[in-house]
C-alpha atoms as an extended CHARMM CRD file, in Angstrom:
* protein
*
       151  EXT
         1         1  UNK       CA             -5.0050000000      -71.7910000000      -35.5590000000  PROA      1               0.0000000000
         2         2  UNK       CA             -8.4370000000      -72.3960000000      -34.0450000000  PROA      2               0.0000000000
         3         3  UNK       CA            -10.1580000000      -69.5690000000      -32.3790000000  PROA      3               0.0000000000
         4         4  UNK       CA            -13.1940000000      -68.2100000000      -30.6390000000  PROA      4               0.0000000000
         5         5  UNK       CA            -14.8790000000      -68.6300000000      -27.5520000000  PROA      5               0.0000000000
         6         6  UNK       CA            -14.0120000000      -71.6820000000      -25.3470000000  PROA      6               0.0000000000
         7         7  UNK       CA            -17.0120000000      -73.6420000000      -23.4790000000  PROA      7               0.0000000000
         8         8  UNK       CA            -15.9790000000      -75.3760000000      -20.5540000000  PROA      8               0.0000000000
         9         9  UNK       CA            -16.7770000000      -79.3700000000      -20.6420000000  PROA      9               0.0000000000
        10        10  UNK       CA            -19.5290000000      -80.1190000000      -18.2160000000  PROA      10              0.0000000000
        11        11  UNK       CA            -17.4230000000      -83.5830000000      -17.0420000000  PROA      11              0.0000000000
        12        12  UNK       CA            -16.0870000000      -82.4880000000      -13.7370000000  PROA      12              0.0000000000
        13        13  UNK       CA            -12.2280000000      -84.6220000000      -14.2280000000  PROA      13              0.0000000000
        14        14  UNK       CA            -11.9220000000      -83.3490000000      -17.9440000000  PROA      14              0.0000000000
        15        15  UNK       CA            -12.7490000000      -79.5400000000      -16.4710000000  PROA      15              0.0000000000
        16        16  UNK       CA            -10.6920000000      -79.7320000000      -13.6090000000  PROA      16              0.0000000000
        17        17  UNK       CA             -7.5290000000      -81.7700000000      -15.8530000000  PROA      17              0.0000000000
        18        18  UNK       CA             -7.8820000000      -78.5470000000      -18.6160000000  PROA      18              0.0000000000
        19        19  UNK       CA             -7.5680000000      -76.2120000000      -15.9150000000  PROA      19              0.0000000000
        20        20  UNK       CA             -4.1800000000      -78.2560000000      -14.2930000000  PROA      20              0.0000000000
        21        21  UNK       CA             -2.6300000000      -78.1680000000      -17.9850000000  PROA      21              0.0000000000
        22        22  UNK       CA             -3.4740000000      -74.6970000000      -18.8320000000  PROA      22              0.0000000000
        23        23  UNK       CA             -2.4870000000      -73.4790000000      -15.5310000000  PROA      23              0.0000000000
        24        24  UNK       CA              0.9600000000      -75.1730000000      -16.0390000000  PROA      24              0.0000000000
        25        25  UNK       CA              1.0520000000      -74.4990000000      -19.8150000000  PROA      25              0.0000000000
        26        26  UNK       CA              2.2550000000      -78.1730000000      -19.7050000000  PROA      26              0.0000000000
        27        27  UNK       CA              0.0760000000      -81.6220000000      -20.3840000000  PROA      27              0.0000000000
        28        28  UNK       CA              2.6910000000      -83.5700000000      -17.9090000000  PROA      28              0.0000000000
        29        29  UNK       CA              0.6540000000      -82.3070000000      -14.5970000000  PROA      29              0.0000000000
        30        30  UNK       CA             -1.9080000000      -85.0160000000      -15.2480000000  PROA      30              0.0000000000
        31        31  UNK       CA             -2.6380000000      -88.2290000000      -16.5170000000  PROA      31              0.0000000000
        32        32  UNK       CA             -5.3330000000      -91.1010000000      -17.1910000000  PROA      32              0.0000000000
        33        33  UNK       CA             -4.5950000000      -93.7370000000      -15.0980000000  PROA      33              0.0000000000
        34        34  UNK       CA             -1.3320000000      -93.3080000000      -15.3690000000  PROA      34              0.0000000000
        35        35  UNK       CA             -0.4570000000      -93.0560000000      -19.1460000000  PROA      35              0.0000000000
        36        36  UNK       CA              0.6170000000      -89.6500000000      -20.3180000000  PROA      36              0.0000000000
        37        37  UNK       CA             -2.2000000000      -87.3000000000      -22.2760000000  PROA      37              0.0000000000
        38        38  UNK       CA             -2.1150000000      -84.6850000000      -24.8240000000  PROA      38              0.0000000000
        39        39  UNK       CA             -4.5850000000      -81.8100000000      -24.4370000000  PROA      39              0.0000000000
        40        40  UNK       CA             -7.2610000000      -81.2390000000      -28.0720000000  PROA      40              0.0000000000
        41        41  UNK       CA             -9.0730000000      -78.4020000000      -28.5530000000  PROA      41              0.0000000000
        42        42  UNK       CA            -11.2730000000      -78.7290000000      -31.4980000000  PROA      42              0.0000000000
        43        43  UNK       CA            -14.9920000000      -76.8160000000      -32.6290000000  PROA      43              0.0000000000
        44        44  UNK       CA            -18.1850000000      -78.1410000000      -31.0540000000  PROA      44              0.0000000000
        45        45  UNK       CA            -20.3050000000      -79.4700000000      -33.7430000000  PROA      45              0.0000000000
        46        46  UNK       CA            -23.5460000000      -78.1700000000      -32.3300000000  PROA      46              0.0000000000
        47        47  UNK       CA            -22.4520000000      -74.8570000000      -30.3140000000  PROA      47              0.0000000000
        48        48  UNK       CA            -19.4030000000      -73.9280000000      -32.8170000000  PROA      48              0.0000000000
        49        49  UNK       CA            -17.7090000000      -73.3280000000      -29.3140000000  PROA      49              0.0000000000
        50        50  UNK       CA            -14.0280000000      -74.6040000000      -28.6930000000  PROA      50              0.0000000000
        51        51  UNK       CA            -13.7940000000      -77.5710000000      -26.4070000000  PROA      51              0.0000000000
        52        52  UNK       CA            -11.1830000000      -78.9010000000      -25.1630000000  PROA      52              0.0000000000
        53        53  UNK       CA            -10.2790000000      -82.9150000000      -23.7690000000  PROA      53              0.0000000000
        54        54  UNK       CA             -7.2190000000      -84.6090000000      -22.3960000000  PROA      54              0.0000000000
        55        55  UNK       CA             -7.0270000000      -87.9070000000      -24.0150000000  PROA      55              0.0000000000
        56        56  UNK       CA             -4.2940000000      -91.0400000000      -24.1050000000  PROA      56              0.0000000000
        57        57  UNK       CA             -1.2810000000      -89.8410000000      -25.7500000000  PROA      57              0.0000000000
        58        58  UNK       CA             -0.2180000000      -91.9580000000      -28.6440000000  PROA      58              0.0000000000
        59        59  UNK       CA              2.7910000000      -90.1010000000      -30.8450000000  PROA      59              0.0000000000
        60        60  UNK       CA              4.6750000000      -92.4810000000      -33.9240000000  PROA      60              0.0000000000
        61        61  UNK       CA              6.5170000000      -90.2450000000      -36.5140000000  PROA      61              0.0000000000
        62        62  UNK       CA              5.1690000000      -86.9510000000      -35.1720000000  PROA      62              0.0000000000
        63        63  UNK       CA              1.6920000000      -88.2680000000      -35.5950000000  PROA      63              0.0000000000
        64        64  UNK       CA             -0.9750000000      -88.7770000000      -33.0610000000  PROA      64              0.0000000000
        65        65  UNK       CA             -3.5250000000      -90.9260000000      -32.9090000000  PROA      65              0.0000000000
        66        66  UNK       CA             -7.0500000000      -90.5960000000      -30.4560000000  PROA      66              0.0000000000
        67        67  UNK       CA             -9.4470000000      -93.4520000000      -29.3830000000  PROA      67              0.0000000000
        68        68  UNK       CA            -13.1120000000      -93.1200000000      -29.2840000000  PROA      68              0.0000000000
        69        69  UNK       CA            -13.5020000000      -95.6030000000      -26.2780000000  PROA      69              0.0000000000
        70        70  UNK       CA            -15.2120000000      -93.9590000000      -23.2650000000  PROA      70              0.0000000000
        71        71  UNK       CA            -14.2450000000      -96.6200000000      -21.2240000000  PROA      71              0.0000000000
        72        72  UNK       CA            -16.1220000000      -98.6970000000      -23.2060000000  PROA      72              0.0000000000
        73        73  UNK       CA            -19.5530000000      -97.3250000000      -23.0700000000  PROA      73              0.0000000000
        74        74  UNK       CA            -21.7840000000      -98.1730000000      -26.1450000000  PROA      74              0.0000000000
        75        75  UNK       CA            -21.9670000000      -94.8260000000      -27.4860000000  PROA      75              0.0000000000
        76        76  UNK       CA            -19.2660000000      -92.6880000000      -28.8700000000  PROA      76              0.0000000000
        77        77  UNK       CA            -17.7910000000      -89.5510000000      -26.7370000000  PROA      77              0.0000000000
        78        78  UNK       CA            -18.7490000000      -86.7530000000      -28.0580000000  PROA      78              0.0000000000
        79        79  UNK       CA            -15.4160000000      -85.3140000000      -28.7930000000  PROA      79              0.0000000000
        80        80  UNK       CA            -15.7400000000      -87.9640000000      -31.9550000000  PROA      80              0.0000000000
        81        81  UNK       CA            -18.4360000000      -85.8650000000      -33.7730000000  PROA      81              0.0000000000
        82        82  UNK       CA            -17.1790000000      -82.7270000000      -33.6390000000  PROA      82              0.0000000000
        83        83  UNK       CA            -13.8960000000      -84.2260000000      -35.1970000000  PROA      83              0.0000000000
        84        84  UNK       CA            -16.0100000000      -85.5540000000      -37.9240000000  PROA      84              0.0000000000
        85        85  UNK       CA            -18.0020000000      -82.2540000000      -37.7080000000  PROA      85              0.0000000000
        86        86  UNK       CA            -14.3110000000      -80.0610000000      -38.4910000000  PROA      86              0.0000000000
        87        87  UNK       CA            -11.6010000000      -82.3620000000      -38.4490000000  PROA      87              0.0000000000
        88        88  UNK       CA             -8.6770000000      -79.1350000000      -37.3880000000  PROA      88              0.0000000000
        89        89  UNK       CA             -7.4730000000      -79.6180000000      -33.8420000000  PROA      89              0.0000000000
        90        90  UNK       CA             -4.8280000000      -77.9000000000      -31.7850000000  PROA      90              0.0000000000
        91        91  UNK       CA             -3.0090000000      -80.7810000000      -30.0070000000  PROA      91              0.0000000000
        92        92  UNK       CA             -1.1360000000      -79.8660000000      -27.1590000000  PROA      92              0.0000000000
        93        93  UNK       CA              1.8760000000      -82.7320000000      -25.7520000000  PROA      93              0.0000000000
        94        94  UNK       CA              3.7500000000      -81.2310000000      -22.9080000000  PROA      94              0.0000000000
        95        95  UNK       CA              5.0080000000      -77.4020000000      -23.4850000000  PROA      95              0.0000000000
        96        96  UNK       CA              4.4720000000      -77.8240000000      -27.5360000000  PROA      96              0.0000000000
        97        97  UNK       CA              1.2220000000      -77.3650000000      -29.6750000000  PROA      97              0.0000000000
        98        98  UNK       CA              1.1510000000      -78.4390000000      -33.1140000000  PROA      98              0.0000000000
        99        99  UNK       CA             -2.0050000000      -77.6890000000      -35.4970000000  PROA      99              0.0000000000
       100       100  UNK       CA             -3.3070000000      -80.8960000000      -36.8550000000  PROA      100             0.0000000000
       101       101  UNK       CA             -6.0800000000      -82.6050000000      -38.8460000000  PROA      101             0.0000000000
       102       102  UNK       CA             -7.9620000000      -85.4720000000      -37.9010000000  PROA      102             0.0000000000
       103       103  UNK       CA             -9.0790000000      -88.5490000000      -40.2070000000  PROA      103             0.0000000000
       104       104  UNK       CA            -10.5790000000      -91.4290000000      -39.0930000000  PROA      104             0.0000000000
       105       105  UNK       CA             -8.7000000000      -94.4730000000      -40.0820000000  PROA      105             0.0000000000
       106       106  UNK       CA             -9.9650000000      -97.7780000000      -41.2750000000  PROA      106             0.0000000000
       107       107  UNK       CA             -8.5080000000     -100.9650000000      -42.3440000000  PROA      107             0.0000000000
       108       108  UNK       CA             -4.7120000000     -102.0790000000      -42.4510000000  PROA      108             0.0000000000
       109       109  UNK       CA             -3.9240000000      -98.5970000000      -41.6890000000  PROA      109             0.0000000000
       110       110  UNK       CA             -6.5580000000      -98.8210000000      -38.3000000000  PROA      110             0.0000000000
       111       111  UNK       CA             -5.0650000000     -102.0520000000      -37.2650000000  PROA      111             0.0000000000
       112       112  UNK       CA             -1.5930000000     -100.9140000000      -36.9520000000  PROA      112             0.0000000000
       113       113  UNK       CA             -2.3950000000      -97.4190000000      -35.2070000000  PROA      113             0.0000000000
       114       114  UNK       CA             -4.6200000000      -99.7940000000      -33.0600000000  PROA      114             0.0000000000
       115       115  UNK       CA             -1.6250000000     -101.7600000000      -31.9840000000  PROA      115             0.0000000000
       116       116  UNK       CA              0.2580000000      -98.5910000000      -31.1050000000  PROA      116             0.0000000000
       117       117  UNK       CA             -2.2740000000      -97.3090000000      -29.0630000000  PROA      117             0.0000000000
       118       118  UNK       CA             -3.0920000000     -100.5780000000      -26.8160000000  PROA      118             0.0000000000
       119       119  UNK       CA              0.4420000000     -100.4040000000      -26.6260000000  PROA      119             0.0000000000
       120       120  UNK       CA              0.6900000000      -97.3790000000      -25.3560000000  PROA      120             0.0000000000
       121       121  UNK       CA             -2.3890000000      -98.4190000000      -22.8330000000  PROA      121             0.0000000000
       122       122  UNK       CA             -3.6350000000     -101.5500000000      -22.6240000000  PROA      122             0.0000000000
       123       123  UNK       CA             -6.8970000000     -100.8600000000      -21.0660000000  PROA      123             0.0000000000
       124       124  UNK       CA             -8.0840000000      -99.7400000000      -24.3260000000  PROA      124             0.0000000000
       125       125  UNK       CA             -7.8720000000     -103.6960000000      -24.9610000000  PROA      125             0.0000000000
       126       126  UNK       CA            -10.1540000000     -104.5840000000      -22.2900000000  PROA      126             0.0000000000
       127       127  UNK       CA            -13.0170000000     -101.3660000000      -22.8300000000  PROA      127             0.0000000000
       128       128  UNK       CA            -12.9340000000     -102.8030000000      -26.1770000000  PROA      128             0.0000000000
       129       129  UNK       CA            -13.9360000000     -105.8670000000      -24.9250000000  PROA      129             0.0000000000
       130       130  UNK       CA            -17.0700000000     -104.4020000000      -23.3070000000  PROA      130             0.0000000000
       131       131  UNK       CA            -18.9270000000     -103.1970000000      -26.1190000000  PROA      131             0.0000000000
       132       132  UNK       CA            -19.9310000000     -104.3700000000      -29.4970000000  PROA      132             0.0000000000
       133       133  UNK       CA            -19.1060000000     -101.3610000000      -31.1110000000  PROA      133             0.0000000000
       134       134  UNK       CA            -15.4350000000     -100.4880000000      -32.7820000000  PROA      134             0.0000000000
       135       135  UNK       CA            -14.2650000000      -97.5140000000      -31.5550000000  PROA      135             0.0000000000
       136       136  UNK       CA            -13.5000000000      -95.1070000000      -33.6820000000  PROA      136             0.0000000000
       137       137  UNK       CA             -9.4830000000      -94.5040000000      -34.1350000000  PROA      137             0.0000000000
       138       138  UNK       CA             -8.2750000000      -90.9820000000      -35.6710000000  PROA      138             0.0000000000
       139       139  UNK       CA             -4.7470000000      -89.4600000000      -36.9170000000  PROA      139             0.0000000000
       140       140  UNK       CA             -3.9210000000      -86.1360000000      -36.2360000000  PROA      140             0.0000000000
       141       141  UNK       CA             -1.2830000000      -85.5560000000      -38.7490000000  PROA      141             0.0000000000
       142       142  UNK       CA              0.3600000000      -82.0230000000      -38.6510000000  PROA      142             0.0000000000
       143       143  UNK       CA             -1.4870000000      -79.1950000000      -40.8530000000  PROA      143             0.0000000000
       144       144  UNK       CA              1.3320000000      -77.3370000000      -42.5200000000  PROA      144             0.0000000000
       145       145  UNK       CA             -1.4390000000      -75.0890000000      -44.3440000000  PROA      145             0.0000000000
       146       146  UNK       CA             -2.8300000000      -74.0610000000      -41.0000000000  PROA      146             0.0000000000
       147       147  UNK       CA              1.0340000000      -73.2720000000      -40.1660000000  PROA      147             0.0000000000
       148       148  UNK       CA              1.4750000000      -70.4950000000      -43.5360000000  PROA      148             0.0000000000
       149       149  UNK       CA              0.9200000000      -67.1010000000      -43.4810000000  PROA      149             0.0000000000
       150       150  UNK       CA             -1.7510000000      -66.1040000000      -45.7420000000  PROA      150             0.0000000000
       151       151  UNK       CA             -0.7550000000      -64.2060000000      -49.2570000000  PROA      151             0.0000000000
C-alpha cells in the first residue's frame, strides 16, 4: 500500500475529477471525453508526496495500461517520471483498488498494448500525430508482494 501525505495537483480538471471520485469512492462519476478512467496515486519524484491523476482506462487480463500523451504536447506529463521515479501505484477502476507496478513497455509488447489503448480511445491516435515524440506506454500489472502480510 502507498502512504503518506497527499499533494493536491495544481491542474484545476485533474483536482476537481480526484475530488468527484473520492467523494463517490467510485471512478464512474467522471470521464475524459467520454471514455471511462481509472484513478493512480503514485509518489512524486521530487516532493516524495502522493499524487494522484485520472487517466484513460485501458484493462486486458486484469492488467492496465497508461499513456504518456498530454494531448499531444511535446513533453511528457509529469505523472511519467514519478512512475519511472517508483514504479508502485494504487490504481483505482470503479469501487475496486488493486496495488500495481508500472513498467514501461517497448517493442512487440508496446505495439500490441498500443492497439488496445487507441482502441479503447482513439484520440490517442490523433495526439500522437501531433508530436514527434512516442509517448511513453506503461503496464500496471498487479503487485501480489505489496498484497502479503509481512513475516
Amino acid at each position: 500500500m502507498i502512504e503518506g501525505d497527499y499533494a493536491p495537483s495544481p491542474t484545476a480538471w485533474v483536482r476537481g475529477q480526484v475530488e468527484a471520485i473520492e467523494a463517490a469512492a467510485d471512478t464512474a462519476v467522471v470521464s475524459i471525453h467520454g471514455a471511462p478512467v481509472v484513478l493512480l496515486t503514485m509518489r512524486g519524484r521530487s516532493s516524495g508526496l502522493l499524487r494522484k491523476v485520472p487517466l484513460i482506462r485501458v484493462e486486458h487480463d486484469g492488467v492496465y495500461a497508461v499513456v504518456g500523451s498530454l494531448g499531444g504536447a511535446p513533453k511528457d506529463p509529469l505523472w511519467v517520471g514519478n512512475l519511472r521515479a517508483d514504479p508502485r501505484v494504487l490504481v483505482r477502476d470503479g469501487r475496486a483498488q488493486v496495488a500495481c507496478r508500472a513498467r514501461e513497455v517497448t517493442g512487440a509488447e508496446r505495439a500490441a498494448w498500443w492497439e488496445r489503448c487507441v482502441g479503447v480511445f482513439g484520440d490517442f491516435a490523433a495526439y500522437q500525430e501531433k508530436t514527434v515524440r512516442s509517448f511513453p506506454l506503461f503496464v500496471l500489472e498487479p503487485d501480489h508482494q505489496a498484497d502479503a502480510e509481512p513475516d
